[in-house]
XYZ file of N, CA and C in Angstrom:
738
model
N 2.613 12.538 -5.442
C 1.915 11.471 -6.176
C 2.862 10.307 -6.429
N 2.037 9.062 -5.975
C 2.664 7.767 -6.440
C 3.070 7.128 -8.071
N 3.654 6.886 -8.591
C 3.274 6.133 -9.964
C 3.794 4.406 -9.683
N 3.066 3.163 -9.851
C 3.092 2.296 -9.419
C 2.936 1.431 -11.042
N 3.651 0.386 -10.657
C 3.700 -0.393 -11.924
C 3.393 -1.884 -11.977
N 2.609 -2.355 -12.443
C 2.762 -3.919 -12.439
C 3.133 -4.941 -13.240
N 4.087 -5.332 -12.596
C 5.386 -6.396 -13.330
C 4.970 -7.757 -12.799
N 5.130 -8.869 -13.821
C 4.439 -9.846 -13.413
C 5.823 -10.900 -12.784
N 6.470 -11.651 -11.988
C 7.276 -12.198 -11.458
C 7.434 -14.036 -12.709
N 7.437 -13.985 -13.714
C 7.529 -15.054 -14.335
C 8.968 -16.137 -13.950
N 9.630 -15.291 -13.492
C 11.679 -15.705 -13.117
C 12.059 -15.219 -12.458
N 12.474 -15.130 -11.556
C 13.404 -14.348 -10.385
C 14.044 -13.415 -11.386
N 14.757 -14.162 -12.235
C 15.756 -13.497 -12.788
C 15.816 -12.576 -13.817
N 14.601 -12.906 -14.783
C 14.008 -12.284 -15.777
C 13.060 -10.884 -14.954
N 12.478 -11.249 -14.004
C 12.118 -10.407 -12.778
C 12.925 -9.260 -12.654
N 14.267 -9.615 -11.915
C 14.990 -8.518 -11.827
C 16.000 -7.774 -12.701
N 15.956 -8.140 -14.144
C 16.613 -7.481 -15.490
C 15.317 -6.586 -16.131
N 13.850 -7.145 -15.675
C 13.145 -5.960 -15.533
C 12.583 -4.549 -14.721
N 13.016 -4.930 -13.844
C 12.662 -3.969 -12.757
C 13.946 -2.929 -13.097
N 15.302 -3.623 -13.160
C 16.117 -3.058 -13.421
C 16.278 -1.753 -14.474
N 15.598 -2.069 -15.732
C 15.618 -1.481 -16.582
C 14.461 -0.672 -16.600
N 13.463 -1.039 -15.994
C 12.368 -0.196 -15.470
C 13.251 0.951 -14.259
N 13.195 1.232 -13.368
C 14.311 1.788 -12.509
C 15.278 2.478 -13.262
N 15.647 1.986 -14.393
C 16.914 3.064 -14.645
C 16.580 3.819 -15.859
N 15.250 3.986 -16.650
C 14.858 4.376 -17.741
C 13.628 5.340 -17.440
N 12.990 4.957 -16.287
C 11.667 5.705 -15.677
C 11.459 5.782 -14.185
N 12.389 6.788 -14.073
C 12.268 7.874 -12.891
C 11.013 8.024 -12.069
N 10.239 8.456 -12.772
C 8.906 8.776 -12.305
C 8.308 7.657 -11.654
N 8.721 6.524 -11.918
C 7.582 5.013 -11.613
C 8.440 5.055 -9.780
N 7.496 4.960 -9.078
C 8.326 4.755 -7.290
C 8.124 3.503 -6.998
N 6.958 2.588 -7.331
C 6.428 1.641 -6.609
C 6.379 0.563 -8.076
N 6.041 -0.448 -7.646
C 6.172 -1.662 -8.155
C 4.570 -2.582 -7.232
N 3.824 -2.871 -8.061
C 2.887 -4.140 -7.895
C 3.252 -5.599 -8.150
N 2.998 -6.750 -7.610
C 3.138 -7.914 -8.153
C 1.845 -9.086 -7.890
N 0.959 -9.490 -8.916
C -0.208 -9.829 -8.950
C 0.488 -11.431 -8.413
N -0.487 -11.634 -8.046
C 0.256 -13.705 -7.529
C -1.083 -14.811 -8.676
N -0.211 -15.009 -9.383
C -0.848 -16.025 -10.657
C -0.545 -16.970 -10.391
N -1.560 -18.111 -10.158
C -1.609 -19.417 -10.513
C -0.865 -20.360 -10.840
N -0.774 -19.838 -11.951
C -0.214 -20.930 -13.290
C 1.526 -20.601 -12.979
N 1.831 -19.617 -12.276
C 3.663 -19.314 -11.520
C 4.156 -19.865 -10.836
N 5.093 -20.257 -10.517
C 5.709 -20.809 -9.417
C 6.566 -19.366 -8.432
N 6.757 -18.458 -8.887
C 6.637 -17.456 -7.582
C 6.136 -17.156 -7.801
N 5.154 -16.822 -6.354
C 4.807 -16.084 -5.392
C 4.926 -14.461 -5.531
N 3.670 -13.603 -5.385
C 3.386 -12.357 -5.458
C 4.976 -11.997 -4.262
N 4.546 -12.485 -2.987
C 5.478 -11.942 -1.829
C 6.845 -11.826 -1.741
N 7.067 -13.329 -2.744
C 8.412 -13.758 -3.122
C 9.129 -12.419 -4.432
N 8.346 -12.142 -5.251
C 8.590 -11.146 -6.270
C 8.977 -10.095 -5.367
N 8.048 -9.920 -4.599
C 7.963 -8.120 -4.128
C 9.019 -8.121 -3.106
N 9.364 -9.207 -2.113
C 10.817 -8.992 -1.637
C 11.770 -9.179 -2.923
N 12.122 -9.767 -3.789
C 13.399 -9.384 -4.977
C 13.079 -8.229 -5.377
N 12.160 -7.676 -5.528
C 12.102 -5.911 -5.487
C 12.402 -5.098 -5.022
N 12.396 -5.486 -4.094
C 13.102 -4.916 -2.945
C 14.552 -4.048 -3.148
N 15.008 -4.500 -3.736
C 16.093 -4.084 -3.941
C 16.743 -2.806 -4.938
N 15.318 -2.704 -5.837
C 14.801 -1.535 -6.515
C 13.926 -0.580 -6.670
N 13.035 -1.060 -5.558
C 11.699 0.044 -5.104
C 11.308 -0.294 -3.927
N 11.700 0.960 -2.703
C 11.688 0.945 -1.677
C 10.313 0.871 -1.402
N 9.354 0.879 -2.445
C 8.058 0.399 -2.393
C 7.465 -0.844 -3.160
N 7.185 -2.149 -2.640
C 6.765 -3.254 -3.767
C 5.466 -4.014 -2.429
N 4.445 -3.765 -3.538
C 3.107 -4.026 -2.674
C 2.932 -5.557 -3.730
N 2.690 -6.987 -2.681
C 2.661 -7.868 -3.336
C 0.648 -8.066 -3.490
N 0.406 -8.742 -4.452
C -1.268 -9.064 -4.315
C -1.424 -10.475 -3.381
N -2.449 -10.155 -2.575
C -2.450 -11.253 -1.731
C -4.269 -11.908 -1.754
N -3.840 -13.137 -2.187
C -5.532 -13.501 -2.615
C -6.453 -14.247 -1.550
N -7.539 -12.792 -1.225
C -8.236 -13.589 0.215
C -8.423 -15.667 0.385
N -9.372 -16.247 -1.011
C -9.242 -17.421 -1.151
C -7.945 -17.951 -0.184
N -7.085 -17.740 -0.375
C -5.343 -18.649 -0.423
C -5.578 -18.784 1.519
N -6.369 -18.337 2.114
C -6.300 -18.342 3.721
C -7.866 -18.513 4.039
N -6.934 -19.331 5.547
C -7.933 -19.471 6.480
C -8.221 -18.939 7.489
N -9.288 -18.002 7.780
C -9.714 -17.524 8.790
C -9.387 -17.756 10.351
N -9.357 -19.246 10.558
C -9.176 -19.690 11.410
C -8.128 -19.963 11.951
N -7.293 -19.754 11.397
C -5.551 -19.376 11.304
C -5.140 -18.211 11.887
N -3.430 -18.382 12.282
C -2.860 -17.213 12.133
C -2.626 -16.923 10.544
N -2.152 -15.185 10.794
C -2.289 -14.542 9.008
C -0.448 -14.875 9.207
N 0.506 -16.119 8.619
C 1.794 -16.170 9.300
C 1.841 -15.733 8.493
N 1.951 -15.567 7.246
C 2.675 -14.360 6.231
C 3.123 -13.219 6.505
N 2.184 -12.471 7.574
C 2.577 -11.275 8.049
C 3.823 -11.133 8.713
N 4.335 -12.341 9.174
C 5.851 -11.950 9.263
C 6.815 -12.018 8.182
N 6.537 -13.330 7.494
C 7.246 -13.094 6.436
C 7.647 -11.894 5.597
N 6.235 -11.151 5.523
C 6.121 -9.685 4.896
C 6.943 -8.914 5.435
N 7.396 -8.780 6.769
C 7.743 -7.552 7.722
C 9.202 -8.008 7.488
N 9.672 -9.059 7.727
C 10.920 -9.705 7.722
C 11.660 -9.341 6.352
N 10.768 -9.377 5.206
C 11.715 -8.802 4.122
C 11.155 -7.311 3.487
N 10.557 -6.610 4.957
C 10.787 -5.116 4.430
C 9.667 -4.923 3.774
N 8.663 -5.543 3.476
C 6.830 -5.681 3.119
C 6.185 -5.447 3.287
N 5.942 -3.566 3.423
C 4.567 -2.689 4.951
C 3.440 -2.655 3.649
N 3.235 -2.743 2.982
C 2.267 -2.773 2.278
C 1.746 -3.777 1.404
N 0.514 -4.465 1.265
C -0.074 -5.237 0.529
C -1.010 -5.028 0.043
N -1.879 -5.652 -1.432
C -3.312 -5.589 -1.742
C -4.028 -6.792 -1.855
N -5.031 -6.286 -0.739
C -5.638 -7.588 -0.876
C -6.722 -7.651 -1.603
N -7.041 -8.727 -2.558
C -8.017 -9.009 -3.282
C -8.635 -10.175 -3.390
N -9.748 -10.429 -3.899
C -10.719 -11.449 -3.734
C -9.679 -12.975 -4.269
N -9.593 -13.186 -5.404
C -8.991 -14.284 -6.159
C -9.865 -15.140 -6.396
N -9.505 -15.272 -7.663
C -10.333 -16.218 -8.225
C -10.023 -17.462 -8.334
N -11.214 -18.589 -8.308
C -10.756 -20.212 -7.811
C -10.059 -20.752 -8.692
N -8.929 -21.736 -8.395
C -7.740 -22.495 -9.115
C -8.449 -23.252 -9.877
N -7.978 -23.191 -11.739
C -8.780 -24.156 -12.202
C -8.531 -25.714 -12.183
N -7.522 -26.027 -11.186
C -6.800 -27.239 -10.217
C -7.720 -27.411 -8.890
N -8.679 -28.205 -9.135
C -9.516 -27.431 -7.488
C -9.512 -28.844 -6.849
N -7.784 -29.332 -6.883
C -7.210 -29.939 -6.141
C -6.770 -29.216 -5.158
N -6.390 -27.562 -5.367
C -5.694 -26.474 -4.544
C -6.399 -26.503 -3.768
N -6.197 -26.186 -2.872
C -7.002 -25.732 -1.347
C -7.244 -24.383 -1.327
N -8.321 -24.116 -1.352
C -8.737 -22.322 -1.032
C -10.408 -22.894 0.245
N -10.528 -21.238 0.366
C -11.324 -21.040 1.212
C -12.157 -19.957 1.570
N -13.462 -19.932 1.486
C -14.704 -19.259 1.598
C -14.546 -17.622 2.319
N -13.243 -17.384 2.149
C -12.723 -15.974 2.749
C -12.943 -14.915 2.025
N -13.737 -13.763 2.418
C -13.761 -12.493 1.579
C -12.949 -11.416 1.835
N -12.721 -10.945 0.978
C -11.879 -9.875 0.878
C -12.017 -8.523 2.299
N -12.949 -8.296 2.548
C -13.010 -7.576 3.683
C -13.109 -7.974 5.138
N -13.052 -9.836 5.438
C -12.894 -10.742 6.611
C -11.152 -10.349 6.887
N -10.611 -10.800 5.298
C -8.821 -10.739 5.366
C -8.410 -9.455 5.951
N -8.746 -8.702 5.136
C -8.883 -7.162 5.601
C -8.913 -7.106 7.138
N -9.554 -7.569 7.853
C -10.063 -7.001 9.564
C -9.055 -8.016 10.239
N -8.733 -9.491 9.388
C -7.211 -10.276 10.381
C -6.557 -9.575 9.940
N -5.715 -9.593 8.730
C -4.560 -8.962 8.557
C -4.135 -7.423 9.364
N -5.345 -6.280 9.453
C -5.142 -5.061 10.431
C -5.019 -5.666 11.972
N -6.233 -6.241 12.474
C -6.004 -6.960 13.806
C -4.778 -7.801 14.397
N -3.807 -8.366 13.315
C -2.919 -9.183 13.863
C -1.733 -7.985 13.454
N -1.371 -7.226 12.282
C -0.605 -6.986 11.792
C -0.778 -5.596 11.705
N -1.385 -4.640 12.650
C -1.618 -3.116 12.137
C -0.343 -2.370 12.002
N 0.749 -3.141 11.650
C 1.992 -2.071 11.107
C 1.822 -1.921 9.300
N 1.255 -2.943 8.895
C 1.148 -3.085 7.330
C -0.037 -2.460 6.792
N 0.125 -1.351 6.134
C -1.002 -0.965 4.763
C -1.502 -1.521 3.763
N -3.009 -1.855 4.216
C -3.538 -2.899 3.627
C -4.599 -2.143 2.722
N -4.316 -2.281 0.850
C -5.162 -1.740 -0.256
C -6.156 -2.822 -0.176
N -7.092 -2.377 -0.436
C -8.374 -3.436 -1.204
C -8.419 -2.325 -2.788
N -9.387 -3.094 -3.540
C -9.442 -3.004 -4.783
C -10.948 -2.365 -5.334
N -10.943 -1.612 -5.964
C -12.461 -0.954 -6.463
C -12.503 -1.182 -8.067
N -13.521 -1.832 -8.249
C -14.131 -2.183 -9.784
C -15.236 -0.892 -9.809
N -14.874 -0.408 -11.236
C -16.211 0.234 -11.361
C -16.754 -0.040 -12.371
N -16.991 -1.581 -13.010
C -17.313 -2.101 -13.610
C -18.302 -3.383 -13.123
N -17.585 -3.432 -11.719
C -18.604 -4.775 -10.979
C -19.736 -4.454 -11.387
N -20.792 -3.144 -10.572
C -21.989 -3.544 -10.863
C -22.389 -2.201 -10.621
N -23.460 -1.855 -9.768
C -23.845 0.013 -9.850
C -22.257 0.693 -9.345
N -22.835 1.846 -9.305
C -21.832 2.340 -8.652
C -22.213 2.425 -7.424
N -23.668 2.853 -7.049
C -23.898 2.671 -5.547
C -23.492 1.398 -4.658
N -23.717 0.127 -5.531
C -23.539 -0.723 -5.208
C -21.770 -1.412 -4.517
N -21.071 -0.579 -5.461
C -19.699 -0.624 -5.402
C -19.103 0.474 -4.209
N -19.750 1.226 -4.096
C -19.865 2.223 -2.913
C -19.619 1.967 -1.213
N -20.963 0.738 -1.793
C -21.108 -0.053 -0.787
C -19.994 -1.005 -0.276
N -19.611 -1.594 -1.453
C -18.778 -2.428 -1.144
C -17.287 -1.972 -0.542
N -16.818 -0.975 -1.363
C -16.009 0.518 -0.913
C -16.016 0.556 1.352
N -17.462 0.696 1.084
C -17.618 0.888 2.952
C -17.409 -0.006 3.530
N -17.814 -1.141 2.883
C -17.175 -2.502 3.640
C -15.516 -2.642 3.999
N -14.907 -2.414 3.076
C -13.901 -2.289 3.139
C -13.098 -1.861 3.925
N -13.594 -0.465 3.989
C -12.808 0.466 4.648
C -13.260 0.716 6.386
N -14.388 0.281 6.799
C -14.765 -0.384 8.226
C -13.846 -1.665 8.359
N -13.458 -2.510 7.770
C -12.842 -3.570 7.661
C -11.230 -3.041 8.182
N -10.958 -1.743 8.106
C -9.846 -1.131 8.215
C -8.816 -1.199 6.549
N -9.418 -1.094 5.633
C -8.402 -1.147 4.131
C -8.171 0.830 4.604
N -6.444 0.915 4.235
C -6.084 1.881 4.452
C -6.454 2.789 2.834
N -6.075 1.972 2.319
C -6.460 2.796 0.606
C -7.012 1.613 -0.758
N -6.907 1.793 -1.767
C -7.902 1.514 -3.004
C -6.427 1.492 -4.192
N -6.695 0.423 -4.983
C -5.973 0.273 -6.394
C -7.229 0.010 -7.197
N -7.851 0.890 -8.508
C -8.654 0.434 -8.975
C -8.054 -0.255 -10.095
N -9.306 -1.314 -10.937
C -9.076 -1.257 -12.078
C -9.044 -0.720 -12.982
N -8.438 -1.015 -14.301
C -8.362 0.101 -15.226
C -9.529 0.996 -15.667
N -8.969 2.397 -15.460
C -10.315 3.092 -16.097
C -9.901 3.333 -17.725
N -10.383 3.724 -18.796
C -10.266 3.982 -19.823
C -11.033 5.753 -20.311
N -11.759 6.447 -19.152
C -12.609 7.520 -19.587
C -12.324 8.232 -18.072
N -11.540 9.226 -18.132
C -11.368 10.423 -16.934
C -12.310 10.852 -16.434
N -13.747 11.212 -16.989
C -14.866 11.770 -16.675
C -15.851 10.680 -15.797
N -15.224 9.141 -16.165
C -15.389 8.184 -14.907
C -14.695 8.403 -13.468
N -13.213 8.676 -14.052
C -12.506 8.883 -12.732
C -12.864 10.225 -11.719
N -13.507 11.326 -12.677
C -14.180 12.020 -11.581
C -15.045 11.995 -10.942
N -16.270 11.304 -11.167
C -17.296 10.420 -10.468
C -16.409 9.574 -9.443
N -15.899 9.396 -9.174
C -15.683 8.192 -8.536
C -14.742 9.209 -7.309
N -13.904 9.683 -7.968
C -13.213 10.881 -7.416
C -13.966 11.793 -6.385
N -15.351 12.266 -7.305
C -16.053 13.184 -6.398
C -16.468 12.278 -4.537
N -16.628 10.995 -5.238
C -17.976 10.087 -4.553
C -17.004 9.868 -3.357
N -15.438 9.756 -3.310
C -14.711 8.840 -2.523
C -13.563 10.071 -2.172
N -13.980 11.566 -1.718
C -13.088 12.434 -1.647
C -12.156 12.015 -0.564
N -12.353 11.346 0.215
C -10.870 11.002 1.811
C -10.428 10.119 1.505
N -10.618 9.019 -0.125
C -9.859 7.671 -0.506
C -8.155 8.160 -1.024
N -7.479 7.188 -0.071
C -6.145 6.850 -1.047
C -6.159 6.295 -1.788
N -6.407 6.597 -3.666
C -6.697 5.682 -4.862
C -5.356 5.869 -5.695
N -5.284 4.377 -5.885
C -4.439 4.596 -7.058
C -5.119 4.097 -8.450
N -5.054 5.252 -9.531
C -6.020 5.129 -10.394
C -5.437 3.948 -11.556
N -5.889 2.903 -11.814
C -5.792 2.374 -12.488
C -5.778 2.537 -13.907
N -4.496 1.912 -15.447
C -4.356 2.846 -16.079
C -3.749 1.536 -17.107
N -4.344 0.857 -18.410
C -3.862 -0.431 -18.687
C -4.358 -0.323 -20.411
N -2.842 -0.229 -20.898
C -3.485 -0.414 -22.083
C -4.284 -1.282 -23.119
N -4.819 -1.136 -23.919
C -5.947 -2.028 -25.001
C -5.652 -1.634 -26.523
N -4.792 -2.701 -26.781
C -3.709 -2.467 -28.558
C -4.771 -2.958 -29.011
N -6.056 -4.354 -29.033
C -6.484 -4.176 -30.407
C -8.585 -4.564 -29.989
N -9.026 -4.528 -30.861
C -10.517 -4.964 -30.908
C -10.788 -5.901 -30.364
N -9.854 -7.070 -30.182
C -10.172 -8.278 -29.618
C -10.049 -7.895 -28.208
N -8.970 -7.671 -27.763
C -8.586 -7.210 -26.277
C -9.616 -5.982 -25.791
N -10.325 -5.325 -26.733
C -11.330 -4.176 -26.315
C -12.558 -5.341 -25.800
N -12.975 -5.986 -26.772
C -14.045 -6.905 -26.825
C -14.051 -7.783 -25.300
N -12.714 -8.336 -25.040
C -12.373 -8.830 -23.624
C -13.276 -7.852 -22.787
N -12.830 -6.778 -22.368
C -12.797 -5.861 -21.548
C -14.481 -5.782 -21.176
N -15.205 -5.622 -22.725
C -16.265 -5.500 -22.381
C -17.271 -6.284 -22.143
N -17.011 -7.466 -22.313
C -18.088 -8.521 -21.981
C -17.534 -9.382 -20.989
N -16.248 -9.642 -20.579
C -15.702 -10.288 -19.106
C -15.736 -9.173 -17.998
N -15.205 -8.103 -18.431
C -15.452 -7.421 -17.376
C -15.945 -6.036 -17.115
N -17.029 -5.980 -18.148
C -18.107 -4.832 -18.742
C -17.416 -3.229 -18.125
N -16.040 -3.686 -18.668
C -15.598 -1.884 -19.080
C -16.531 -1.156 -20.179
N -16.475 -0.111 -20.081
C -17.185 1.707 -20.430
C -15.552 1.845 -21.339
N -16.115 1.837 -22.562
C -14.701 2.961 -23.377
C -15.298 4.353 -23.865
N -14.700 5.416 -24.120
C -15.218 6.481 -24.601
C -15.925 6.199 -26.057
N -16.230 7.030 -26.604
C -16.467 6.943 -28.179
C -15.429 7.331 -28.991
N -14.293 8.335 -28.355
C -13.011 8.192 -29.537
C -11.993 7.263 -28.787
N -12.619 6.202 -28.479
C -10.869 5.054 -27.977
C -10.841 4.513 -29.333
N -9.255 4.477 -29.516
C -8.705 3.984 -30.632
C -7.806 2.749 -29.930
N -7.755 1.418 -30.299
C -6.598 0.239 -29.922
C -5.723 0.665 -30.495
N -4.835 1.521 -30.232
C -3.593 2.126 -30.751
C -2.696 2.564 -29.246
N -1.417 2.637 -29.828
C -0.272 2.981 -29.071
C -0.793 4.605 -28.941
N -0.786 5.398 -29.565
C -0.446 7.034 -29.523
C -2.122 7.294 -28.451
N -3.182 6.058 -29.144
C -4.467 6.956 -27.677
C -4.310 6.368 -26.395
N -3.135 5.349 -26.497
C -2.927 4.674 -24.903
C -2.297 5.506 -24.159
N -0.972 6.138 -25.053
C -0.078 6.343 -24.136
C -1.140 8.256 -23.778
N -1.703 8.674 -24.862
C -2.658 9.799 -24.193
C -2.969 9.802 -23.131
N -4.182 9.040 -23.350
C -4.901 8.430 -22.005
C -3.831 8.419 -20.737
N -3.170 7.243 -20.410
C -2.261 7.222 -19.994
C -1.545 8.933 -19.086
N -1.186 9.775 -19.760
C -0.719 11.115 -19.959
C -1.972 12.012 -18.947
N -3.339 12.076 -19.412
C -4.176 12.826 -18.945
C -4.629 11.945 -17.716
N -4.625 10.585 -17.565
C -4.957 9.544 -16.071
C -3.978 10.470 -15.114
N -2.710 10.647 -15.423
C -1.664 10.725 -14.683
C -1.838 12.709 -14.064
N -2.012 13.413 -14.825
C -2.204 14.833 -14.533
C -3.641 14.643 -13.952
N -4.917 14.138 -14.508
C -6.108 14.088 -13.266
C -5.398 13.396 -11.866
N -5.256 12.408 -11.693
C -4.618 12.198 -10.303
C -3.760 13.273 -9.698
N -2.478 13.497 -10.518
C -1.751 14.361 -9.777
C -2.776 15.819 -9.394
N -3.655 16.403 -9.990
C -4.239 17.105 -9.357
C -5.751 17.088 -8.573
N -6.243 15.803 -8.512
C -6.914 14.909 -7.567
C -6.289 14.774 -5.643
N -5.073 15.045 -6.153
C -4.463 14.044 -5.159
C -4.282 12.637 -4.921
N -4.489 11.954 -5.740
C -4.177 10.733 -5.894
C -3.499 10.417 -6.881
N -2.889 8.555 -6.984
C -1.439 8.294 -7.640
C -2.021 7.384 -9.132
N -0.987 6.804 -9.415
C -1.859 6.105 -10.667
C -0.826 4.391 -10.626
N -1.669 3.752 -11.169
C -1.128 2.483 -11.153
C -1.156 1.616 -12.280
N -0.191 1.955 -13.308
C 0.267 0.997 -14.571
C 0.348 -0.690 -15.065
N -0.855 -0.832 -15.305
C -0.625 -2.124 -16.158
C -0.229 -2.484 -17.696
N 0.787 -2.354 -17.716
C 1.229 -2.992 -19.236
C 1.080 -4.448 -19.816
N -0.335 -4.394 -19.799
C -0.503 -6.004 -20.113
C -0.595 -6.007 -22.273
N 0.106 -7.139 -22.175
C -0.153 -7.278 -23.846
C 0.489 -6.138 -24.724
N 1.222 -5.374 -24.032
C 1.701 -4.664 -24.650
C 3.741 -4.513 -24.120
N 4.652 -3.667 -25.081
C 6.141 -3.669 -24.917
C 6.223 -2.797 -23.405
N 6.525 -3.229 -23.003
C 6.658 -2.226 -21.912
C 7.871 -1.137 -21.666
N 8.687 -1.218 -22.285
C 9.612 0.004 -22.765
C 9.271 1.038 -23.657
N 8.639 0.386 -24.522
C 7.749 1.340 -25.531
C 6.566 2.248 -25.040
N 5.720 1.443 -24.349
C 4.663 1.974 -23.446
C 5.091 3.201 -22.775
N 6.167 3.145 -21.868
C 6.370 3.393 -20.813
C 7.413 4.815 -21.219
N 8.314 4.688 -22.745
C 8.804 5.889 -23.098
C 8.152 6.950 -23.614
N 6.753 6.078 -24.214
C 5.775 7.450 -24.922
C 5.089 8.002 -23.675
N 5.075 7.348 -22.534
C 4.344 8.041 -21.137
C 5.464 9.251 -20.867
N 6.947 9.092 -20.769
C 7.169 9.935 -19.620
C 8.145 10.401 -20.496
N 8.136 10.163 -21.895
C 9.189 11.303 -22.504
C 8.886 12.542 -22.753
């Protein structure tokens, strides 16, 4: 089993005094994510090569929008050149600068260039089980994976008895189960009306039911067969991350 983490690239440098200390405090974490934000001046790709240097695994997010179809995918060398076999690709959402240039590209078009030009690189797509049915998401799931997506990073689940549904439904998926804590009511409230997360009836916005949760995400996967993938958003991430694996 994988354990994967996502660190956001704000500084090169601030970048790598975290990874660092991530790496030398939590063993267990192998892989490293890096989402590509907007409002940054590096680059998802740019992060995940300076990672490089601390996780022989760093999958950068690559946002279908940001390309053109009609193009070569040239990144894909860039990727290979600094040691980059894996990426996730995801939809992205439009620059609220829409001076930027994006383009009418979906996530499972990128999917079929990026395998077609580049089939040395493992290419994740992403599963919401919050988008919309689940059949519906199913669907979208098949798209995907005809598209050639080698495996799945979901978003955060908050209720295990979701992750076995989903588990049962997608038994030959490489998932990494998504796993992100929620400290208070406001940040619960987010969750559920932007992006109509399911919480149990005993979630508490507390440290001790995150890092639980957290704890039981990680033993369902490991005996799933699948890995889990850490977002520490809004929350210490040393703190987080010692009540997980002490």
């Amino acid at each position: 089993m994988h354990i994967s983490i996502e660190l956001v690239p704000r500084g090169l440098d601030r970048f790598r005094e975290e990874l660092q200390a991530v790496r030398k405090r939590h063993a267990p974490i192998d892989t490293v994510n890096v989402p590509d934000l907007m409002r940054l001046s590096v680059r998802s790709w740019e992060g995940a090569a300076a990672a490089r240097p601390f996780y022989q695994r760093a999958i950068p997010h690559i946002r279908a929008i940001d390309f053109d179809l009609r193009k070569p995918f040239k990144l894909g060398s860039e990727l290979l050149r600094n040691g980059l076999a894996e990426i996730l690709v995801i939809a992205g959402d439009p620059p609220a600068d829409m001076t930027r240039k994006v383009y009418p590209t979906k996530t499972a078009e990128l999917i079929r260039k990026v395998k077609h030009e580049y089939p040395q690189l493992k290419v994740y797509a992403a599963i919401d089980p919050y988008r919309s049915s689940i059949r519906d998401e199913l669907g979208y799931v098949g798209e995907k994976l005809e598209a050639g997506a080698d495996g799945f990073f979901t978003q955060p689940f908050f209720d295990v008895r979701l992750m076995e549904v989903y588990a049962e439904l997608l038994p030959c998926c490489d998932i990494y189960w998504g796993v992100s804590p929620v400290m208070t009511d406001a940040s619960r409230g987010y969750w559920e009306t932007k992006n109509n997360a399911v919480f149990p009836t005993n979630f508490k916005p507390a440290l001790d039911w995150n890092v639980d949760f957290a704890r039981r995400a990680i033993g369902f996967a490991d005996k799933a067969g699948g890995h889990v993938y850490l977002m520490p958003i809004k929350v210490d991430v040393e703190t987080y991350l010692s009540g997980i694996f002490s």
